[in-house]
mmCIF file of C-alpha atoms and ligand atoms in Angstrom:
data_model
loop_
_atom_site.group_PDB
_atom_site.id
_atom_site.type_symbol
_atom_site.label_atom_id
_atom_site.label_comp_id
_atom_site.label_asym_id
_atom_site.label_seq_id
_atom_site.Cartn_x
_atom_site.Cartn_y
_atom_site.Cartn_z
ATOM 1 C CA UNK A 1 18.948 3.088 16.292
ATOM 2 C CA UNK A 2 19.332 1.004 19.304
ATOM 3 C CA UNK A 3 22.434 0.178 21.532
ATOM 4 C CA UNK A 4 22.272 -2.961 23.680
ATOM 5 C CA UNK A 5 24.786 -3.436 26.280
ATOM 6 C CA UNK A 6 28.307 -4.785 25.488
ATOM 7 C CA UNK A 7 31.801 -3.270 25.142
ATOM 8 C CA UNK A 8 31.136 -2.371 21.759
ATOM 9 C CA UNK A 9 28.523 -0.090 22.784
ATOM 10 C CA UNK A 10 30.735 2.875 21.630
ATOM 11 C CA UNK A 11 30.815 2.022 18.061
ATOM 12 C CA UNK A 12 26.897 2.729 18.158
ATOM 13 C CA UNK A 13 27.662 6.163 19.469
ATOM 14 C CA UNK A 14 29.886 6.361 16.402
ATOM 15 C CA UNK A 15 27.345 5.258 14.365
ATOM 16 C CA UNK A 16 24.780 7.442 15.495
ATOM 17 C CA UNK A 17 26.952 10.139 14.583
ATOM 18 C CA UNK A 18 28.060 9.097 10.985
ATOM 19 C CA UNK A 19 24.403 8.658 10.522
ATOM 20 C CA UNK A 20 23.411 12.483 11.180
ATOM 21 C CA UNK A 21 26.659 13.589 8.787
ATOM 22 C CA UNK A 22 24.913 11.605 6.312
ATOM 23 C CA UNK A 23 21.648 14.050 7.090
ATOM 24 C CA UNK A 24 19.658 10.963 8.988
ATOM 25 C CA UNK A 25 17.066 11.937 11.759
ATOM 26 C CA UNK A 26 18.180 9.916 14.220
ATOM 27 C CA UNK A 27 16.439 8.939 17.534
ATOM 28 C CA UNK A 28 18.517 6.566 20.020
ATOM 29 C CA UNK A 29 16.891 3.462 22.164
ATOM 30 C CA UNK A 30 19.494 2.830 25.054
ATOM 31 C CA UNK A 31 18.907 -0.678 26.769
ATOM 32 C CA UNK A 32 19.657 -0.849 30.588
ATOM 33 C CA UNK A 33 23.110 -2.933 29.849
ATOM 34 C CA UNK A 34 23.858 -0.369 26.777
ATOM 35 C CA UNK A 35 23.574 2.661 29.995
ATOM 36 C CA UNK A 36 26.733 0.772 31.631
ATOM 37 C CA UNK A 37 28.975 1.709 28.831
ATOM 38 C CA UNK A 38 27.682 4.472 27.450
ATOM 39 C CA UNK A 39 25.400 7.110 29.072
ATOM 40 C CA UNK A 40 22.404 9.046 27.440
ATOM 41 C CA UNK A 41 23.781 11.802 27.534
ATOM 42 C CA UNK A 42 26.249 11.366 25.379
ATOM 43 C CA UNK A 43 23.446 9.722 22.823
ATOM 44 C CA UNK A 44 21.665 13.093 23.331
ATOM 45 C CA UNK A 45 24.333 15.295 22.426
ATOM 46 C CA UNK A 46 25.267 13.167 19.290
ATOM 47 C CA UNK A 47 22.012 12.625 18.229
ATOM 48 C CA UNK A 48 20.362 15.944 19.030
ATOM 49 C CA UNK A 49 17.472 14.361 20.354
ATOM 50 C CA UNK A 50 16.081 12.911 23.642
ATOM 51 C CA UNK A 51 17.346 9.363 24.576
ATOM 52 C CA UNK A 52 14.988 6.800 25.151
ATOM 53 C CA UNK A 53 15.574 3.887 27.529
ATOM 54 C CA UNK A 54 12.144 2.536 29.504
ATOM 55 C CA UNK A 55 9.535 0.654 27.419
ATOM 56 C CA UNK A 56 6.645 2.434 29.916
ATOM 57 C CA UNK A 57 8.044 5.664 31.545
ATOM 58 C CA UNK A 58 5.669 8.316 32.160
ATOM 59 C CA UNK A 59 7.329 11.154 30.521
ATOM 60 C CA UNK A 60 8.601 9.489 27.389
ATOM 61 C CA UNK A 61 5.140 8.161 26.831
ATOM 62 C CA UNK A 62 3.923 11.508 27.050
ATOM 63 C CA UNK A 63 6.250 12.661 24.354
ATOM 64 C CA UNK A 64 7.106 10.062 21.904
ATOM 65 C CA UNK A 65 5.891 6.492 23.134
ATOM 66 C CA UNK A 66 7.495 3.569 22.111
ATOM 67 C CA UNK A 67 4.223 2.833 19.547
ATOM 68 C CA UNK A 68 5.112 6.041 17.930
ATOM 69 C CA UNK A 69 8.685 5.523 18.086
ATOM 70 C CA UNK A 70 8.144 2.531 16.273
ATOM 71 C CA UNK A 71 5.909 4.328 13.717
ATOM 72 C CA UNK A 72 8.337 7.417 13.186
ATOM 73 C CA UNK A 73 11.395 5.183 11.973
ATOM 74 C CA UNK A 74 12.299 4.453 8.127
ATOM 75 C CA UNK A 75 14.675 2.039 9.552
ATOM 76 C CA UNK A 76 15.836 0.655 12.936
ATOM 77 C CA UNK A 77 19.065 -0.528 13.192
ATOM 78 C CA UNK A 78 20.306 -2.437 16.653
ATOM 79 C CA UNK A 79 24.115 -2.373 16.820
ATOM 80 C CA UNK A 80 25.269 -3.453 18.856
ATOM 81 C CA UNK A 81 23.182 -6.566 19.144
ATOM 82 C CA UNK A 82 24.124 -9.075 21.643
ATOM 83 C CA UNK A 83 23.324 -12.807 21.755
ATOM 84 C CA UNK A 84 20.633 -12.122 23.969
ATOM 85 C CA UNK A 85 18.655 -9.243 22.175
ATOM 86 C CA UNK A 86 18.973 -11.749 18.958
ATOM 87 C CA UNK A 87 17.524 -14.664 20.735
ATOM 88 C CA UNK A 88 14.587 -12.132 22.100
ATOM 89 C CA UNK A 89 13.941 -10.955 18.805
ATOM 90 C CA UNK A 90 14.015 -14.068 17.038
ATOM 91 C CA UNK A 91 11.297 -15.376 19.541
ATOM 92 C CA UNK A 92 8.770 -12.112 19.358
ATOM 93 C CA UNK A 93 9.604 -10.943 22.978
ATOM 94 C CA UNK A 94 8.403 -7.701 23.569
ATOM 95 C CA UNK A 95 10.121 -6.999 27.130
ATOM 96 C CA UNK A 96 12.171 -3.850 26.707
ATOM 97 C CA UNK A 97 11.913 -0.891 24.670
ATOM 98 C CA UNK A 98 14.236 -2.241 21.631
ATOM 99 C CA UNK A 99 12.667 -5.363 21.187
ATOM 100 C CA UNK A 100 9.294 -3.986 21.355
ATOM 101 C CA UNK A 101 10.002 -1.083 18.917
ATOM 102 C CA UNK A 102 11.248 -3.943 16.672
ATOM 103 C CA UNK A 103 8.081 -5.866 17.023
ATOM 104 C CA UNK A 104 5.735 -3.078 16.474
ATOM 105 C CA UNK A 105 7.550 -1.267 13.394
ATOM 106 C CA UNK A 106 6.961 -1.528 9.741
ATOM 107 C CA UNK A 107 10.014 0.197 8.630
ATOM 108 C CA UNK A 108 13.259 -2.626 7.861
ATOM 109 C CA UNK A 109 15.125 -3.886 10.675
ATOM 110 C CA UNK A 110 19.111 -4.386 10.574
ATOM 111 C CA UNK A 111 21.019 -5.817 13.374
ATOM 112 C CA UNK A 112 24.841 -5.524 13.554
ATOM 113 C CA UNK A 113 25.498 -8.809 16.217
ATOM 114 C CA UNK A 114 28.636 -8.200 18.568
ATOM 115 C CA UNK A 115 29.656 -11.272 20.965
ATOM 116 C CA UNK A 116 32.302 -13.642 22.129
ATOM 117 C CA UNK A 117 32.959 -15.600 19.617
ATOM 118 C CA UNK A 118 31.991 -18.816 21.458
ATOM 119 C CA UNK A 119 28.251 -17.372 21.997
ATOM 120 C CA UNK A 120 28.244 -16.648 18.126
ATOM 121 C CA UNK A 121 29.091 -19.929 16.806
ATOM 122 C CA UNK A 122 26.827 -21.663 19.341
ATOM 123 C CA UNK A 123 23.903 -23.566 17.356
ATOM 124 C CA UNK A 124 21.157 -21.813 19.445
ATOM 125 C CA UNK A 125 22.453 -17.808 18.361
ATOM 126 C CA UNK A 126 22.714 -19.403 14.757
ATOM 127 C CA UNK A 127 19.376 -20.810 14.254
ATOM 128 C CA UNK A 128 18.489 -17.248 15.635
ATOM 129 C CA UNK A 129 20.050 -15.929 12.952
ATOM 130 C CA UNK A 130 18.602 -18.008 10.338
ATOM 131 C CA UNK A 131 14.758 -17.169 11.890
ATOM 132 C CA UNK A 132 15.622 -13.317 11.674
ATOM 133 C CA UNK A 133 16.962 -13.571 7.977
ATOM 134 C CA UNK A 134 13.989 -15.267 7.002
ATOM 135 C CA UNK A 135 11.795 -12.376 8.264
ATOM 136 C CA UNK A 136 13.836 -10.131 6.291
ATOM 137 C CA UNK A 137 15.685 -8.076 8.900
ATOM 138 C CA UNK A 138 19.200 -7.586 7.563
ATOM 139 C CA UNK A 139 22.420 -8.875 9.287
ATOM 140 C CA UNK A 140 25.378 -6.774 9.347
ATOM 141 C CA UNK A 141 28.703 -8.751 10.162
ATOM 142 C CA UNK A 142 29.919 -9.490 12.468
ATOM 143 C CA UNK A 143 33.957 -9.023 11.851
ATOM 144 C CA UNK A 144 36.474 -11.497 12.564
ATOM 145 C CA UNK A 145 39.422 -10.648 14.717
ATOM 146 C CA UNK A 146 40.721 -9.944 18.440
ATOM 147 C CA UNK A 147 37.746 -9.819 20.584
ATOM 148 C CA UNK A 148 37.626 -7.708 24.005
ATOM 149 C CA UNK A 149 37.402 -11.042 26.000
ATOM 150 C CA UNK A 150 40.628 -11.948 24.469
ATOM 151 C CA UNK A 151 39.350 -14.526 22.221
ATOM 152 C CA UNK A 152 40.080 -14.616 18.946
ATOM 153 C CA UNK A 153 37.185 -15.284 16.019
ATOM 154 C CA UNK A 154 33.741 -13.944 14.539
ATOM 155 C CA UNK A 155 31.662 -11.764 16.750
ATOM 156 C CA UNK A 156 33.419 -8.252 16.806
ATOM 157 C CA UNK A 157 30.850 -5.611 15.519
ATOM 158 C CA UNK A 158 31.809 -4.168 12.364
ATOM 159 C CA UNK A 159 33.709 -0.670 12.201
ATOM 160 C CA UNK A 160 30.924 2.076 12.118
ATOM 161 C CA UNK A 161 31.612 3.008 8.716
ATOM 162 C CA UNK A 162 31.093 -0.520 7.106
ATOM 163 C CA UNK A 163 27.106 -0.670 8.814
ATOM 164 C CA UNK A 164 26.914 2.638 7.772
ATOM 165 C CA UNK A 165 27.405 1.117 3.839
ATOM 166 C CA UNK A 166 25.572 -1.594 4.285
ATOM 167 C CA UNK A 167 22.571 0.326 5.229
ATOM 168 C CA UNK A 168 23.117 2.480 2.684
ATOM 169 C CA UNK A 169 23.504 -0.077 -0.415
ATOM 170 C CA UNK A 170 20.253 -1.813 0.934
ATOM 171 C CA UNK A 171 18.029 1.494 1.582
ATOM 172 C CA UNK A 172 19.274 3.658 -1.332
ATOM 173 C CA UNK A 173 20.493 1.623 -4.302
ATOM 174 C CA UNK A 174 18.717 4.061 -6.698
ATOM 175 C CA UNK A 175 19.440 1.774 -9.260
ATOM 176 C CA UNK A 176 16.376 2.306 -10.656
ATOM 177 C CA UNK A 177 16.625 5.933 -10.551
ATOM 178 C CA UNK A 178 14.498 7.635 -13.483
ATOM 179 C CA UNK A 179 12.998 4.249 -14.538
ATOM 180 C CA UNK A 180 9.305 3.929 -15.023
ATOM 181 C CA UNK A 181 8.098 0.168 -13.284
ATOM 182 C CA UNK A 182 4.682 -0.925 -13.688
ATOM 183 C CA UNK A 183 3.835 -4.038 -11.666
ATOM 184 C CA UNK A 184 0.302 -6.246 -11.581
ATOM 185 C CA UNK A 185 -0.420 -7.990 -8.304
ATOM 186 C CA UNK A 186 -3.171 -9.998 -6.299
ATOM 187 C CA UNK A 187 -5.986 -12.256 -7.835
ATOM 188 C CA UNK A 188 -8.923 -10.786 -10.269
ATOM 189 C CA UNK A 189 -12.313 -11.036 -9.551
ATOM 190 C CA UNK A 190 -14.824 -12.301 -12.149
ATOM 191 C CA UNK A 191 -18.394 -11.422 -11.352
ATOM 192 C CA UNK A 192 -21.395 -14.251 -11.824
ATOM 193 C CA UNK A 193 -24.208 -12.307 -10.801
ATOM 194 C CA UNK A 194 -23.743 -8.933 -8.298
ATOM 195 C CA UNK A 195 -23.204 -10.814 -5.297
ATOM 196 C CA UNK A 196 -21.126 -13.758 -6.647
ATOM 197 C CA UNK A 197 -17.939 -14.131 -8.370
ATOM 198 C CA UNK A 198 -14.553 -16.507 -9.309
ATOM 199 C CA UNK A 199 -11.450 -15.476 -7.845
ATOM 200 C CA UNK A 200 -8.047 -17.065 -6.926
ATOM 201 C CA UNK A 201 -5.846 -17.393 -3.325
ATOM 202 C CA UNK A 202 -3.374 -14.948 -4.510
ATOM 203 C CA UNK A 203 -2.572 -12.709 -1.722
ATOM 204 C CA UNK A 204 -0.930 -10.114 -3.445
ATOM 205 C CA UNK A 205 2.474 -9.774 -1.149
ATOM 206 C CA UNK A 206 4.852 -10.852 -3.685
ATOM 207 C CA UNK A 207 3.943 -8.202 -5.917
ATOM 208 C CA UNK A 208 3.698 -5.767 -3.207
ATOM 209 C CA UNK A 209 7.043 -6.513 -2.315
ATOM 210 C CA UNK A 210 8.268 -6.146 -5.541
ATOM 211 C CA UNK A 211 6.811 -2.502 -5.878
ATOM 212 C CA UNK A 212 8.170 -1.669 -2.849
ATOM 213 C CA UNK A 213 11.716 -2.719 -3.481
ATOM 214 C CA UNK A 214 11.239 -1.125 -7.079
ATOM 215 C CA UNK A 215 10.041 2.273 -5.494
ATOM 216 C CA UNK A 216 13.017 2.081 -2.859
ATOM 217 C CA UNK A 217 15.430 1.428 -5.510
ATOM 218 C CA UNK A 218 14.315 4.984 -7.085
ATOM 219 C CA UNK A 219 11.732 3.772 -9.375
ATOM 220 C CA UNK A 220 8.543 5.567 -10.477
ATOM 221 C CA UNK A 221 6.196 2.438 -9.785
ATOM 222 C CA UNK A 222 2.306 1.900 -10.816
ATOM 223 C CA UNK A 223 0.943 -0.824 -9.164
ATOM 224 C CA UNK A 224 -1.986 -2.339 -11.106
ATOM 225 C CA UNK A 225 -3.760 -4.453 -7.663
ATOM 226 C CA UNK A 226 -6.784 -6.357 -7.370
ATOM 227 C CA UNK A 227 -8.414 -6.800 -4.414
ATOM 228 C CA UNK A 228 -6.054 -7.464 -1.703
ATOM 229 C CA UNK A 229 -5.514 -6.681 2.121
ATOM 230 C CA UNK A 230 -2.449 -4.788 2.157
ATOM 231 C CA UNK A 231 -1.789 -1.711 2.056
ATOM 232 C CA UNK A 232 0.259 0.170 -0.726
ATOM 233 C CA UNK A 233 3.862 0.855 0.041
ATOM 234 C CA UNK A 234 5.062 4.269 0.202
ATOM 235 C CA UNK A 235 5.826 6.539 -2.911
ATOM 236 C CA UNK A 236 3.817 3.640 -5.104
ATOM 237 C CA UNK A 237 0.997 4.952 -7.559
ATOM 238 C CA UNK A 238 -1.567 2.339 -6.907
ATOM 239 C CA UNK A 239 -4.399 1.757 -9.843
ATOM 240 C CA UNK A 240 -7.201 -0.753 -7.977
ATOM 241 C CA UNK A 241 -8.701 -3.006 -10.390
ATOM 242 C CA UNK A 242 -11.457 -5.982 -10.182
ATOM 243 C CA UNK A 243 -11.479 -7.835 -13.343
ATOM 244 C CA UNK A 244 -8.821 -9.277 -16.035
ATOM 245 C CA UNK A 245 -10.285 -7.013 -18.387
ATOM 246 C CA UNK A 246 -9.901 -3.986 -16.319
ATOM 247 C CA UNK A 247 -6.206 -5.226 -15.505
ATOM 248 C CA UNK A 248 -5.587 -5.939 -19.122
ATOM 249 C CA UNK A 249 -6.893 -2.320 -19.952
ATOM 250 C CA UNK A 250 -5.163 -0.707 -17.239
ATOM 251 C CA UNK A 251 -1.629 -2.522 -17.987
ATOM 252 C CA UNK A 252 -2.023 -1.767 -21.589
ATOM 253 C CA UNK A 253 -2.329 2.030 -21.082
ATOM 254 C CA UNK A 254 0.553 2.306 -18.521
ATOM 255 C CA UNK A 255 3.253 -0.315 -19.923
ATOM 256 C CA UNK A 256 3.282 1.640 -23.192
ATOM 257 C CA UNK A 257 7.012 2.875 -23.069
ATOM 258 C CA UNK A 258 7.841 1.670 -19.573
ATOM 259 C CA UNK A 259 11.164 0.215 -18.355
ATOM 260 C CA UNK A 260 10.192 -2.562 -16.888
ATOM 261 C CA UNK A 261 6.789 -4.487 -16.268
ATOM 262 C CA UNK A 262 6.240 -7.234 -14.032
ATOM 263 C CA UNK A 263 3.354 -9.433 -14.044
ATOM 264 C CA UNK A 264 2.658 -10.653 -10.527
ATOM 265 C CA UNK A 265 -0.622 -10.779 -10.428
ATOM 266 C CA UNK A 266 -2.822 -14.387 -10.567
ATOM 267 C CA UNK A 267 -5.338 -13.179 -13.352
ATOM 268 C CA UNK A 268 -8.239 -15.440 -13.940
ATOM 269 C CA UNK A 269 -8.068 -17.566 -16.960
ATOM 270 C CA UNK A 270 -11.710 -17.372 -17.535
ATOM 271 C CA UNK A 271 -14.672 -15.108 -16.946
ATOM 272 C CA UNK A 272 -18.317 -15.487 -17.255
ATOM 273 C CA UNK A 273 -19.730 -15.012 -20.726
ATOM 274 C CA UNK A 274 -22.641 -12.948 -19.475
ATOM 275 C CA UNK A 275 -22.960 -12.276 -15.948
ATOM 276 C CA UNK A 276 -26.575 -11.899 -14.404
ATOM 277 C CA UNK A 277 -27.653 -8.533 -13.589
ATOM 278 C CA UNK A 278 -29.721 -9.587 -10.511
ATOM 279 C CA UNK A 279 -28.681 -12.012 -7.798
ATOM 280 C CA UNK A 280 -29.490 -15.737 -9.351
ATOM 281 C CA UNK A 281 -32.203 -17.393 -7.420
ATOM 282 C CA UNK A 282 -31.396 -20.354 -6.111
ATOM 283 C CA UNK A 283 -34.776 -21.995 -7.011
ATOM 284 C CA UNK A 284 -35.254 -20.436 -10.510
ATOM 285 C CA UNK A 285 -33.460 -23.585 -12.161
ATOM 286 C CA UNK A 286 -32.451 -27.133 -11.041
ATOM 287 C CA UNK A 287 -29.145 -26.848 -12.341
ATOM 288 C CA UNK A 288 -26.911 -24.017 -12.972
ATOM 289 C CA UNK A 289 -24.754 -23.864 -15.913
ATOM 290 C CA UNK A 290 -22.019 -21.156 -16.515
ATOM 291 C CA UNK A 291 -20.800 -20.461 -19.691
ATOM 292 C CA UNK A 292 -16.653 -19.403 -19.366
ATOM 293 C CA UNK A 293 -14.936 -17.469 -22.037
ATOM 294 C CA UNK A 294 -11.409 -16.970 -21.833
ATOM 295 C CA UNK A 295 -9.859 -14.008 -20.576
ATOM 296 C CA UNK A 296 -7.061 -12.060 -22.373
ATOM 297 C CA UNK A 297 -3.268 -12.709 -21.406
ATOM 298 C CA UNK A 298 -2.708 -9.333 -20.016
ATOM 299 C CA UNK A 299 1.527 -9.933 -20.008
ATOM 300 C CA UNK A 300 1.216 -11.402 -23.571
ATOM 301 C CA UNK A 301 -0.755 -8.325 -24.517
ATOM 302 C CA UNK A 302 2.156 -6.167 -23.075
ATOM 303 C CA UNK A 303 4.524 -8.073 -24.959
ATOM 304 C CA UNK A 304 2.853 -6.878 -28.334
ATOM 305 C CA UNK A 305 3.028 -3.338 -27.752
ATOM 306 C CA UNK A 306 4.544 -1.051 -30.061
ATOM 307 C CA UNK A 307 6.255 0.483 -27.011
ATOM 308 C CA UNK A 308 7.267 -2.951 -25.430
ATOM 309 C CA UNK A 309 8.696 -2.471 -22.246
ATOM 310 C CA UNK A 310 12.597 -2.990 -22.127
ATOM 311 C CA UNK A 311 12.366 -5.885 -19.772
ATOM 312 C CA UNK A 312 8.841 -8.325 -19.249
ATOM 313 C CA UNK A 313 8.985 -10.347 -16.472
ATOM 314 C CA UNK A 314 6.237 -12.810 -15.868
ATOM 315 C CA UNK A 315 5.584 -15.560 -13.010
ATOM 316 C CA UNK A 316 4.502 -19.096 -13.031
ATOM 317 C CA UNK A 317 2.842 -20.653 -10.077
ATOM 318 C CA UNK A 318 3.237 -24.550 -10.661
ATOM 319 C CA UNK A 319 2.506 -27.491 -8.770
ATOM 320 C CA UNK A 320 4.327 -29.673 -10.652
ATOM 321 C CA UNK A 321 7.355 -29.823 -13.247
ATOM 322 C CA UNK A 322 8.014 -26.364 -12.125
ATOM 323 C CA UNK A 323 10.901 -25.646 -14.587
ATOM 324 C CA UNK A 324 9.551 -26.936 -17.602
ATOM 325 C CA UNK A 325 6.536 -25.326 -17.389
ATOM 326 C CA UNK A 326 7.975 -22.168 -16.405
ATOM 327 C CA UNK A 327 10.135 -22.279 -19.695
ATOM 328 C CA UNK A 328 7.412 -23.226 -21.946
ATOM 329 C CA UNK A 329 5.662 -20.334 -20.632
ATOM 330 C CA UNK A 330 8.348 -17.846 -20.975
ATOM 331 C CA UNK A 331 8.793 -18.517 -24.628
ATOM 332 C CA UNK A 332 4.737 -18.880 -25.445
ATOM 333 C CA UNK A 333 4.161 -15.359 -23.477
ATOM 334 C CA UNK A 334 7.537 -13.672 -25.391
ATOM 335 C CA UNK A 335 8.554 -12.775 -21.816
ATOM 336 C CA UNK A 336 12.320 -12.090 -21.095
ATOM 337 C CA UNK A 337 12.320 -13.645 -17.785
ATOM 338 C CA UNK A 338 10.146 -15.875 -15.926
ATOM 339 C CA UNK A 339 10.254 -16.022 -12.332
ATOM 340 C CA UNK A 340 9.028 -19.792 -11.245
ATOM 341 C CA UNK A 341 7.935 -20.852 -7.912
ATOM 342 C CA UNK A 342 6.083 -23.956 -6.652
ATOM 343 C CA UNK A 343 2.731 -23.375 -4.954
ATOM 344 C CA UNK A 344 2.395 -26.992 -3.979
ATOM 345 C CA UNK A 345 5.385 -26.481 -1.126
ATOM 346 C CA UNK A 346 3.342 -24.930 2.026
ATOM 347 C CA UNK A 347 6.401 -22.747 2.583
ATOM 348 C CA UNK A 348 5.930 -20.911 -0.715
ATOM 349 C CA UNK A 349 2.361 -21.545 -1.351
ATOM 350 C CA UNK A 350 -0.205 -18.505 -1.935
ATOM 351 C CA UNK A 351 -0.550 -16.208 0.955
ATOM 352 C CA UNK A 352 2.827 -17.525 2.443
ATOM 353 C CA UNK A 353 5.237 -14.682 3.528
ATOM 354 C CA UNK A 354 8.116 -16.320 2.440
ATOM 355 C CA UNK A 355 9.104 -17.722 -1.273
ATOM 356 C CA UNK A 356 12.032 -19.336 -3.072
ATOM 357 C CA UNK A 357 12.320 -18.610 -7.210
ATOM 358 C CA UNK A 358 14.112 -19.543 -9.899
ATOM 359 C CA UNK A 359 14.783 -17.086 -12.404
ATOM 360 C CA UNK A 360 14.532 -18.505 -15.723
ATOM 361 C CA UNK A 361 16.031 -16.411 -19.021
ATOM 362 C CA UNK A 362 16.691 -17.132 -22.364
ATOM 363 C CA UNK A 363 20.044 -17.995 -21.397
ATOM 364 C CA UNK A 364 20.727 -18.218 -17.949
ATOM 365 C CA UNK A 365 18.927 -19.410 -14.821
ATOM 366 C CA UNK A 366 19.154 -18.707 -11.066
ATOM 367 C CA UNK A 367 17.576 -19.878 -8.054
ATOM 368 C CA UNK A 368 16.987 -17.735 -4.942
ATOM 369 C CA UNK A 369 16.733 -20.172 -1.960
ATOM 370 C CA UNK A 370 13.998 -19.450 0.736
ATOM 371 C CA UNK A 371 13.396 -16.154 2.457
ATOM 372 C CA UNK A 372 10.857 -13.635 2.855
ATOM 373 C CA UNK A 373 8.915 -12.249 0.319
ATOM 374 C CA UNK A 374 10.512 -8.635 0.848
ATOM 375 C CA UNK A 375 14.234 -10.282 0.722
ATOM 376 C CA UNK A 376 13.620 -12.236 -2.354
ATOM 377 C CA UNK A 377 12.303 -9.033 -4.007
ATOM 378 C CA UNK A 378 15.062 -7.130 -3.218
ATOM 379 C CA UNK A 379 17.112 -9.617 -4.987
ATOM 380 C CA UNK A 380 14.587 -9.829 -8.044
ATOM 381 C CA UNK A 381 14.772 -5.969 -8.567
ATOM 382 C CA UNK A 382 18.834 -6.216 -8.174
ATOM 383 C CA UNK A 383 19.130 -8.631 -10.820
ATOM 384 C CA UNK A 384 16.599 -6.399 -13.116
ATOM 385 C CA UNK A 385 18.001 -3.676 -12.543
ATOM 386 C CA UNK A 386 21.267 -5.127 -13.287
ATOM 387 C CA UNK A 387 19.708 -6.500 -16.702
ATOM 388 C CA UNK A 388 17.975 -2.979 -17.551
ATOM 389 C CA UNK A 389 21.485 -1.434 -17.159
ATOM 390 C CA UNK A 390 22.880 -3.433 -19.832
ATOM 391 C CA UNK A 391 20.373 -3.261 -22.777
ATOM 392 C CA UNK A 392 21.790 -6.051 -24.652
ATOM 393 C CA UNK A 393 21.527 -8.369 -21.893
ATOM 394 C CA UNK A 394 17.737 -7.374 -21.248
ATOM 395 C CA UNK A 395 16.880 -10.984 -23.029
ATOM 396 C CA UNK A 396 19.482 -13.513 -21.430
HETATM 397 O O1 C5P B 401 -0.290 -18.582 -17.923
HETATM 398 P P1 C5P B 401 -0.005 -18.525 -16.353
HETATM 399 O O2 C5P B 401 -1.400 -17.990 -15.912
HETATM 400 O O3 C5P B 401 0.621 -19.287 -15.811
HETATM 401 O O4 C5P B 401 1.154 -17.462 -16.573
HETATM 402 C C1 C5P B 401 1.196 -16.705 -15.201
HETATM 403 C C2 C5P B 401 1.836 -15.169 -16.040
HETATM 404 O O5 C5P B 401 1.053 -14.740 -16.635
HETATM 405 C C3 C5P B 401 2.137 -14.378 -14.657
HETATM 406 O O6 C5P B 401 2.983 -13.477 -14.887
HETATM 407 C C4 C5P B 401 0.525 -13.395 -14.848
HETATM 408 O O7 C5P B 401 0.475 -12.170 -14.200
HETATM 409 C C5 C5P B 401 0.321 -13.604 -16.187
HETATM 410 N N1 C5P B 401 -0.760 -13.852 -17.054
HETATM 411 C C6 C5P B 401 -1.607 -12.493 -17.450
HETATM 412 N N2 C5P B 401 -2.697 -12.857 -17.817
HETATM 413 C C7 C5P B 401 -3.431 -13.732 -17.955
HETATM 414 C C8 C5P B 401 -3.021 -15.227 -17.358
HETATM 415 C C9 C5P B 401 -1.647 -14.805 -16.535
HETATM 416 O O8 C5P B 401 -1.244 -11.653 -17.336
HETATM 417 N N3 C5P B 401 -4.530 -13.909 -18.170
#
């Protein structure tokens, strides 16, 4: 938890107390400005841990240095966050301990702004906040009302209890407690010979973000992944596969009786019918003809299982006629829901960290605007969890 310099810093102290009461281990970073309002001694007494103040301080680096601190946290919350901190976060600055920790952590970051209403309304602040939101940083508040400077308007730090509630709803929704979820992700790789293959540009980021969001919502998650350059999220069981056939076989086995199956993988439609056992030599033949045979449709096969998952959700990555192709795909494959995204748009193409999607069900459709893949994943998971809690609505 980091506290920036502002009159609302005392509410940050109260938030530390509330987090401790909930059983959280809290380490406090106090900016130089914050130390004008509250003392490290107060925060040490409240958190029961040494307080971190400087980026490069010999004694701190000998204990828990700034990178260790960033790794230690499951969540970094900055409350209050001043306009200056928000600007520095937006630009990836690392000029003090707080912003360095925000840059160096893989944990979710939440920011509770507090500032004068005119500073809040300033286009610079608003644009910085959009950047932070797009990167998946949670913005909590601010509140409206009378300000310390005498102005009235938006910019007051939310009450600590409200900030706590916002953090709890994000990090332990438990919406998928006791649910078994299977997700496919990444590309498949189809051998031509022992050194060459056919594949595609899927990065696996969307499937991995969904796996993380499902695990955070309490599900037991199995992630069946083609080759990608990503680490599996915590508390997710990873099954690594290579080809479409392997992904098919693993999916059939794992999806049997599951509550939710999400097909986020870009499965190769074809494989080489007879991959060469030895490396194909350049001079052996003037032309090379590869015969391709169709791969099984993994998600359609999952829909045919006797113990079909309650909800089966597919993706439709399209470059034209997004919605009509996605609607057709939903019906043809027997899916409950299709998540359609436009891969011709550079903001949402393969490998991007952001996405914008349409959720297409039998009776309703919904658009989720451009945001980080993690934020989109959390929204999708929340919608799916709601559907799972009302079985009759599964195919709406
Ligand atoms: O037909 P298309 O490849 O566009 O369909 C995309 C959806 O179907 C995705 O959910 C993808 O994971 C799934 N799929 C599959 N097996 C295939 C092809 C696609 O599970 N062989």
